[in-house]
PDB file of C-alpha atoms in Angstrom:
ATOM      1  CA  MET A  48     -11.130   5.895   9.895  1.00 94.00           C
ATOM      2  CA  LYS A  49     -10.860   2.243   8.665  1.00 97.00           C
ATOM      3  CA  LEU A  50      -7.202   0.766   8.806  1.00 98.00           C
ATOM      4  CA  VAL A  51      -6.644  -2.794   7.324  1.00 98.00           C
ATOM      5  CA  VAL A  52      -3.824  -5.104   8.312  1.00 98.00           C
ATOM      6  CA  VAL A  53      -3.030  -7.799   5.834  1.00 98.00           C
ATOM      7  CA  SER A  54      -0.805 -10.441   7.302  1.00 97.00           C
ATOM      8  CA  ALA A  55       0.829 -13.308   5.218  1.00 97.00           C
ATOM      9  CA  GLY A  56       2.253 -14.995   8.058  1.00 94.00           C
ATOM     10  CA  LEU A  57       1.702 -18.823   8.186  1.00 92.00           C
ATOM     11  CA  SER A  58       2.855 -19.756  11.744  1.00 88.00           C
ATOM     12  CA  VAL A  59       0.871 -19.384  15.176  1.00 86.00           C
ATOM     13  CA  PRO A  60       2.485 -17.230  16.651  1.00 87.00           C
ATOM     14  CA  SER A  61       3.700 -15.274  13.772  1.00 92.00           C
ATOM     15  CA  SER A  62       6.440 -12.510  13.704  1.00 95.00           C
ATOM     16  CA  THR A  63       4.499 -11.224  10.700  1.00 96.00           C
ATOM     17  CA  ARG A  64       1.285 -10.850  12.324  1.00 96.00           C
ATOM     18  CA  LEU A  65       3.130  -9.374  15.326  1.00 96.00           C
ATOM     19  CA  LEU A  66       4.922  -6.713  13.378  1.00 97.00           C
ATOM     20  CA  GLY A  67       1.504  -5.847  11.653  1.00 97.00           C
ATOM     21  CA  ASP A  68      -0.212  -5.389  15.044  1.00 97.00           C
ATOM     22  CA  ARG A  69       2.612  -3.178  16.413  1.00 97.00           C
ATOM     23  CA  LEU A  70       2.277  -1.138  13.391  1.00 98.00           C
ATOM     24  CA  ALA A  71      -1.440  -0.892  13.737  1.00 98.00           C
ATOM     25  CA  ALA A  72      -1.094  -0.062  17.515  1.00 97.00           C
ATOM     26  CA  ALA A  73       1.447   2.877  16.547  1.00 97.00           C
ATOM     27  CA  VAL A  74      -1.226   4.347  14.109  1.00 97.00           C
ATOM     28  CA  GLY A  75      -3.822   4.094  16.679  1.00 96.00           C
ATOM     29  CA  ARG A  76      -1.440   6.277  18.943  1.00 95.00           C
ATOM     30  CA  THR A  77      -1.558   8.823  16.097  1.00 92.00           C
ATOM     31  CA  ALA A  78      -5.146   8.878  14.796  1.00 93.00           C
ATOM     32  CA  GLU A  79      -8.196   7.376  15.835  1.00 94.00           C
ATOM     33  CA  VAL A  80      -8.754   4.166  13.605  1.00 96.00           C
ATOM     34  CA  ASP A  81     -10.978   1.090  13.459  1.00 97.00           C
ATOM     35  CA  VAL A  82      -8.601  -1.853  12.765  1.00 97.00           C
ATOM     36  CA  HIS A  83      -9.601  -5.018  10.895  1.00 97.00           C
ATOM     37  CA  VAL A  84      -6.966  -7.778  10.390  1.00 97.00           C
ATOM     38  CA  VAL A  85      -7.038  -9.980   7.392  1.00 98.00           C
ATOM     39  CA  GLU A  86      -5.017 -13.540   8.000  1.00 97.00           C
ATOM     40  CA  LEU A  87      -4.195 -14.610   4.660  1.00 97.00           C
ATOM     41  CA  ARG A  88      -3.355 -18.264   5.953  1.00 96.00           C
ATOM     42  CA  GLU A  89      -7.105 -18.558   6.864  1.00 96.00           C
ATOM     43  CA  LEU A  90      -7.908 -17.740   3.001  1.00 97.00           C
ATOM     44  CA  ALA A  91      -5.272 -19.763   1.440  1.00 97.00           C
ATOM     45  CA  VAL A  92      -7.883 -22.411  -0.054  1.00 97.00           C
ATOM     46  CA  GLU A  93     -10.241 -19.846  -1.157  1.00 97.00           C
ATOM     47  CA  ILE A  94      -7.722 -17.750  -2.883  1.00 97.00           C
ATOM     48  CA  ALA A  95      -6.529 -20.849  -4.736  1.00 97.00           C
ATOM     49  CA  GLN A  96     -10.202 -21.693  -5.773  1.00 97.00           C
ATOM     50  CA  ASN A  97     -10.762 -18.270  -6.970  1.00 96.00           C
ATOM     51  CA  PHE A  98      -8.057 -18.522  -9.306  1.00 96.00           C
ATOM     52  CA  THR A  99      -9.686 -21.752 -10.820  1.00 94.00           C
ATOM     53  CA  ASN A 100     -13.219 -20.844 -10.963  1.00 93.00           C
ATOM     54  CA  GLY A 101     -13.171 -17.021 -10.692  1.00 91.00           C
ATOM     55  CA  PHE A 102     -15.408 -16.494  -7.681  1.00 93.00           C
ATOM     56  CA  PRO A 103     -14.431 -15.555  -4.220  1.00 94.00           C
ATOM     57  CA  GLY A 104     -15.644 -17.669  -1.278  1.00 95.00           C
ATOM     58  CA  ARG A 105     -17.664 -15.951   1.461  1.00 96.00           C
ATOM     59  CA  ALA A 106     -14.401 -15.277   3.764  1.00 97.00           C
ATOM     60  CA  LEU A 107     -12.330 -14.271   0.787  1.00 97.00           C
ATOM     61  CA  ALA A 108     -15.075 -11.725  -0.324  1.00 97.00           C
ATOM     62  CA  ALA A 109     -15.257 -10.274   3.087  1.00 97.00           C
ATOM     63  CA  ALA A 110     -11.500  -9.704   3.119  1.00 98.00           C
ATOM     64  CA  GLN A 111     -11.796  -8.135  -0.182  1.00 97.00           C
ATOM     65  CA  ASP A 112     -14.484  -5.761   0.916  1.00 97.00           C
ATOM     66  CA  ALA A 113     -12.666  -4.840   4.061  1.00 97.00           C
ATOM     67  CA  VAL A 114      -9.613  -3.818   1.757  1.00 97.00           C
ATOM     68  CA  ALA A 115     -11.823  -1.848  -0.792  1.00 96.00           C
ATOM     69  CA  GLY A 116     -13.502   0.078   2.111  1.00 96.00           C
ATOM     70  CA  ALA A 117     -10.328   0.761   4.129  1.00 97.00           C
ATOM     71  CA  ASP A 118      -8.933   4.325   4.352  1.00 96.00           C
ATOM     72  CA  GLY A 119      -5.387   2.816   4.768  1.00 97.00           C
ATOM     73  CA  LEU A 120      -3.664  -0.578   4.579  1.00 98.00           C
ATOM     74  CA  ILE A 121      -0.725  -2.075   6.340  1.00 98.00           C
ATOM     75  CA  VAL A 122       0.643  -5.099   4.617  1.00 98.00           C
ATOM     76  CA  VAL A 123       3.140  -7.528   5.944  1.00 98.00           C
ATOM     77  CA  THR A 124       4.794 -10.646   4.365  1.00 98.00           C
ATOM     78  CA  PRO A 125       7.476 -13.027   5.318  1.00 97.00           C
ATOM     79  CA  VAL A 126      10.361 -13.065   2.997  1.00 96.00           C
ATOM     80  CA  PHE A 127      10.480 -16.211   0.806  1.00 92.00           C
ATOM     81  CA  SER A 128      13.323 -16.725  -1.784  1.00 90.00           C
ATOM     82  CA  ALA A 129      14.371 -12.951  -1.396  1.00 89.00           C
ATOM     83  CA  SER A 130      10.751 -11.690  -2.168  1.00 95.00           C
ATOM     84  CA  TYR A 131       7.039 -11.518  -0.860  1.00 96.00           C
ATOM     85  CA  SER A 132       5.355 -14.871  -0.295  1.00 96.00           C
ATOM     86  CA  GLY A 133       3.272 -16.532  -2.987  1.00 96.00           C
ATOM     87  CA  LEU A 134       0.289 -16.491  -0.831  1.00 97.00           C
ATOM     88  CA  PHE A 135       0.705 -12.705  -0.220  1.00 97.00           C
ATOM     89  CA  LYS A 136       0.958 -11.943  -4.179  1.00 97.00           C
ATOM     90  CA  SER A 137      -1.994 -14.142  -4.709  1.00 97.00           C
ATOM     91  CA  PHE A 138      -4.328 -12.476  -2.509  1.00 98.00           C
ATOM     92  CA  PHE A 139      -3.475  -9.022  -4.199  1.00 97.00           C
ATOM     93  CA  ASP A 140      -3.847 -10.800  -7.680  1.00 97.00           C
ATOM     94  CA  VAL A 141      -7.510 -11.570  -6.815  1.00 96.00           C
ATOM     95  CA  LEU A 142      -8.481  -8.096  -5.905  1.00 96.00           C
ATOM     96  CA  GLU A 143     -10.614  -6.163  -8.345  1.00 93.00           C
ATOM     97  CA  PRO A 144      -8.618  -3.740 -10.603  1.00 89.00           C
ATOM     98  CA  GLU A 145      -8.118  -0.318  -9.368  1.00 93.00           C
ATOM     99  CA  VAL A 146      -9.237  -1.108  -5.786  1.00 96.00           C
ATOM    100  CA  LEU A 147      -6.029   0.127  -4.438  1.00 97.00           C
ATOM    101  CA  ALA A 148      -5.731   3.154  -6.642  1.00 96.00           C
ATOM    102  CA  GLY A 149      -4.954   6.168  -4.406  1.00 95.00           C
ATOM    103  CA  LYS A 150      -5.128   4.104  -1.346  1.00 97.00           C
ATOM    104  CA  PRO A 151      -2.230   4.850   1.369  1.00 97.00           C
ATOM    105  CA  VAL A 152      -0.357   1.564   2.029  1.00 98.00           C
ATOM    106  CA  LEU A 153       2.371   1.006   4.589  1.00 98.00           C
ATOM    107  CA  VAL A 154       4.635  -1.975   3.457  1.00 98.00           C
ATOM    108  CA  ALA A 155       6.420  -4.086   5.933  1.00 98.00           C
ATOM    109  CA  ALA A 156       8.190  -7.526   6.125  1.00 97.00           C
ATOM    110  CA  THR A 157       9.867  -9.984   8.157  1.00 96.00           C
ATOM    111  CA  GLY A 158      12.853 -12.415   7.742  1.00 94.00           C
ATOM    112  CA  GLY A 159      15.422 -14.336   9.308  1.00 90.00           C
ATOM    113  CA  THR A 160      18.212 -11.970   8.421  1.00 89.00           C
ATOM    114  CA  ALA A 161      18.769  -8.536   7.827  1.00 89.00           C
ATOM    115  CA  ARG A 162      20.303  -9.302   4.196  1.00 90.00           C
ATOM    116  CA  HIS A 163      16.765  -9.499   2.971  1.00 91.00           C
ATOM    117  CA  SER A 164      15.706  -5.951   3.989  1.00 93.00           C
ATOM    118  CA  LEU A 165      15.743  -4.562   0.490  1.00 93.00           C
ATOM    119  CA  VAL A 166      12.742  -6.612  -0.348  1.00 95.00           C
ATOM    120  CA  LEU A 167      10.653  -3.671   0.550  1.00 96.00           C
ATOM    121  CA  GLU A 168      12.343  -1.588  -2.079  1.00 96.00           C
ATOM    122  CA  HIS A 169      12.964  -4.283  -4.937  1.00 95.00           C
ATOM    123  CA  ALA A 170       9.659  -6.010  -4.457  1.00 96.00           C
ATOM    124  CA  LEU A 171       6.913  -4.582  -2.366  1.00 97.00           C
ATOM    125  CA  ARG A 172       7.185  -0.939  -3.116  1.00 97.00           C
ATOM    126  CA  PRO A 173       7.150  -1.592  -7.126  1.00 97.00           C
ATOM    127  CA  LEU A 174       4.051  -4.031  -6.646  1.00 97.00           C
ATOM    128  CA  PHE A 175       1.943  -1.518  -4.775  1.00 97.00           C
ATOM    129  CA  ALA A 176       3.264   1.559  -7.038  1.00 96.00           C
ATOM    130  CA  TYR A 177       1.938  -0.670 -10.036  1.00 96.00           C
ATOM    131  CA  LEU A 178      -1.408  -1.194  -8.204  1.00 97.00           C
ATOM    132  CA  LYS A 179      -1.482   2.740  -8.048  1.00 96.00           C
ATOM    133  CA  ALA A 180      -1.502   2.923  -4.108  1.00 97.00           C
ATOM    134  CA  VAL A 181       0.132   5.542  -2.367  1.00 97.00           C
ATOM    135  CA  VAL A 182       2.974   3.951  -0.435  1.00 97.00           C
ATOM    136  CA  VAL A 183       4.351   5.614   2.577  1.00 96.00           C
ATOM    137  CA  PRO A 184       8.054   6.643   2.316  1.00 96.00           C
ATOM    138  CA  THR A 185       9.232   4.500   5.382  1.00 97.00           C
ATOM    139  CA  GLY A 186       8.892   0.742   5.200  1.00 97.00           C
ATOM    140  CA  VAL A 187       9.594  -1.499   8.068  1.00 97.00           C
ATOM    141  CA  TYR A 188      11.592  -4.575   7.891  1.00 97.00           C
ATOM    142  CA  ALA A 189      12.249  -6.801  10.955  1.00 96.00           C
ATOM    143  CA  ALA A 190      14.895  -9.573  10.868  1.00 93.00           C
ATOM    144  CA  SER A 191      15.316 -12.006  13.667  1.00 88.00           C
ATOM    145  CA  GLU A 192      17.767  -9.984  15.505  1.00 89.00           C
ATOM    146  CA  ASP A 193      15.631  -6.667  15.216  1.00 90.00           C
ATOM    147  CA  TRP A 194      12.884  -7.942  17.758  1.00 89.00           C
ATOM    148  CA  GLY A 195      13.780  -5.949  21.267  1.00 80.00           C
ATOM    149  CA  ALA A 196      16.620  -4.186  19.389  1.00 76.00           C
ATOM    150  CA  GLU A 197      17.085  -0.574  19.274  1.00 79.00           C
ATOM    151  CA  GLY A 198      15.900   0.892  16.133  1.00 87.00           C
ATOM    152  CA  LEU A 199      12.862  -1.169  15.201  1.00 93.00           C
ATOM    153  CA  ASP A 200      10.604   0.927  17.506  1.00 93.00           C
ATOM    154  CA  GLY A 201      11.650   4.060  15.856  1.00 94.00           C
ATOM    155  CA  ARG A 202      11.062   2.702  12.437  1.00 95.00           C
ATOM    156  CA  ILE A 203       7.538   1.648  13.492  1.00 96.00           C
ATOM    157  CA  GLU A 204       6.605   4.810  14.919  1.00 96.00           C
ATOM    158  CA  ARG A 205       7.875   6.782  11.992  1.00 96.00           C
ATOM    159  CA  ALA A 206       6.091   4.624   9.267  1.00 97.00           C
ATOM    160  CA  ALA A 207       2.886   4.958  11.296  1.00 97.00           C
ATOM    161  CA  GLY A 208       3.102   8.672  11.682  1.00 96.00           C
ATOM    162  CA  GLU A 209       3.179   8.657   7.948  1.00 97.00           C
ATOM    163  CA  LEU A 210       0.444   6.323   7.205  1.00 97.00           C
ATOM    164  CA  ALA A 211      -1.885   8.125   9.789  1.00 96.00           C
ATOM    165  CA  ALA A 212      -1.115  11.628   8.086  1.00 96.00           C
ATOM    166  CA  LEU A 213      -1.953  10.189   4.703  1.00 95.00           C
ATOM    167  CA  MET A 214      -5.096   8.542   5.824  1.00 94.00           C
ATOM    168  CA  ALA A 215      -6.217  11.782   7.402  1.00 91.00           C
ATOM    169  CA  GLY A 216      -5.332  13.891   4.480  1.00 85.00           C
ATOM    170  CA  LEU A 217      -6.997  11.680   1.723  1.00 72.00           C
ATOM    171  CA  SER A 218      -9.943  10.861   4.090  1.00 61.00           C
ATOM    172  CA  GLY A 219     -10.492  14.608   4.611  1.00 58.00           C
ATOM    173  CA  GLY A 220     -10.363  15.137   0.703  1.00 50.00           C
ATOM    174  CA  ALA A 221     -12.728  12.501  -0.030  1.00 47.00           C
ATOM    175  CA  SER A 222     -15.278  13.687   2.435  1.00 42.00           C
ATOM    176  CA  ALA A 223     -15.019  17.111   0.857  1.00 41.00           C
ATOM    177  CA  GLY A 224     -15.815  15.465  -2.539  1.00 42.00           C
ATOM    178  CA  VAL A 225     -12.498  15.371  -3.803  1.00 41.00           C
ATOM    179  CA  PRO A 226     -11.575  12.201  -5.455  1.00 42.00           C
ATOM    180  CA  VAL A 227      -8.762  10.282  -3.404  1.00 45.00           C
ATOM    181  CA  GLY A 228      -5.301  11.044  -4.520  1.00 43.00           C
ATOM    182  CA  ARG A 229      -6.278  14.047  -6.579  1.00 43.00           C
ATOM    183  CA  GLU A 230      -6.564  17.709  -5.971  1.00 45.00           C
ATOM    184  CA  PRO A 231      -9.446  20.076  -7.252  1.00 42.00           C
ATOM    185  CA  ARG A 232      -9.168  20.917 -10.736  1.00 42.00           C
ATOM    186  CA  ALA A 233      -9.303  24.546 -10.078  1.00 44.00           C
ATOM    187  CA  ALA A 234      -6.533  24.207  -7.886  1.00 47.00           C
ATOM    188  CA  ARG A 235      -4.209  22.845 -10.736  1.00 49.00           C
ATOM    189  CA  PRO A 236      -2.641  25.641 -12.885  1.00 54.00           C
ATOM    190  CA  ASP A 237      -3.149  25.284 -16.661  1.00 53.00           C
ATOM    191  CA  ALA A 238       0.197  24.506 -18.310  1.00 52.00           C
ATOM    192  CA  PHE A 239      -1.128  25.791 -21.523  1.00 51.00           C
ATOM    193  CA  SER A 240      -2.908  28.866 -20.324  1.00 58.00           C
ATOM    194  CA  ALA A 241       0.059  31.074 -21.249  1.00 64.00           C
ATOM    195  CA  VAL A 242       1.301  29.505 -24.618  1.00 67.00           C
ATOM    196  CA  VAL A 243       1.791  31.970 -27.287  1.00 69.00           C
ATOM    197  CA  PRO A 244       0.326  30.910 -30.693  1.00 72.00           C
ATOM    198  CA  PHE A 245       3.023  29.679 -33.116  1.00 67.00           C
ATOM    199  CA  GLU A 246       1.820  32.288 -35.722  1.00 71.00           C
ATOM    200  CA  GLU A 247       2.533  35.238 -33.216  1.00 73.00           C
ATOM    201  CA  GLN A 248       5.918  33.636 -32.230  1.00 69.00           C
ATOM    202  CA  LEU A 249       6.909  33.760 -36.003  1.00 69.00           C
ATOM    203  CA  ALA A 250       5.600  37.247 -36.615  1.00 72.00           C
ATOM    204  CA  ALA A 251       7.807  38.416 -33.812  1.00 73.00           C
ATOM    205  CA  LEU A 252      10.733  37.060 -35.367  1.00 74.00           C
ATOM    206  CA  ARG A 253      10.180  38.945 -38.939  1.00 70.00           C
ATOM    207  CA  PRO A 254      12.145  42.097 -39.568  1.00 69.00           C
ATOM    208  CA  THR A 255      10.167  45.325 -39.466  1.00 64.00           C
ATOM    209  CA  GLY A 256      10.283  48.014 -41.896  1.00 57.00           C
TER     210      GLY A 256
END
């Protein structure tokens, strides 16, 4: 299975990239995956040019293709002004519509303080729900004090296990000819199959004799 890590870290080394790498390694301990990393800082100029001319450069196009062909994504952003970074959002703005529909996504973020941990719920999760991705239940936020502290490893392992399970399930459905994120039509009960026509309901209410 193909796993793509999208990292919006700006520095080198980057705690954002480090978190993405640790999450990918945890997924790899649960399932057999081929990991590809997209470093958005290397694509910043091409992303900006895509907004002005409507065409992706070669590196950006390769990154878009990697995301489109992935069985699952890990997306990691630093927190800027209590939300995801502008570079992070801009990358997903230049993707083709529907490219993330039905795709499993693990959301993660890094920040200087634990007070920004709700960025996962008020910013990242709604963004990927809007893009019709399947967001795993556990998101991972790492503040500066979390590195090396108790608890982060457990969150990483839990989130990675959830992503691996979704990737395996949806990949298996696609290989069997089932559209990703959907069950076979025959397996879904018809909610209207047992509806009694209105005329029959009225006839049942009329007095007899």
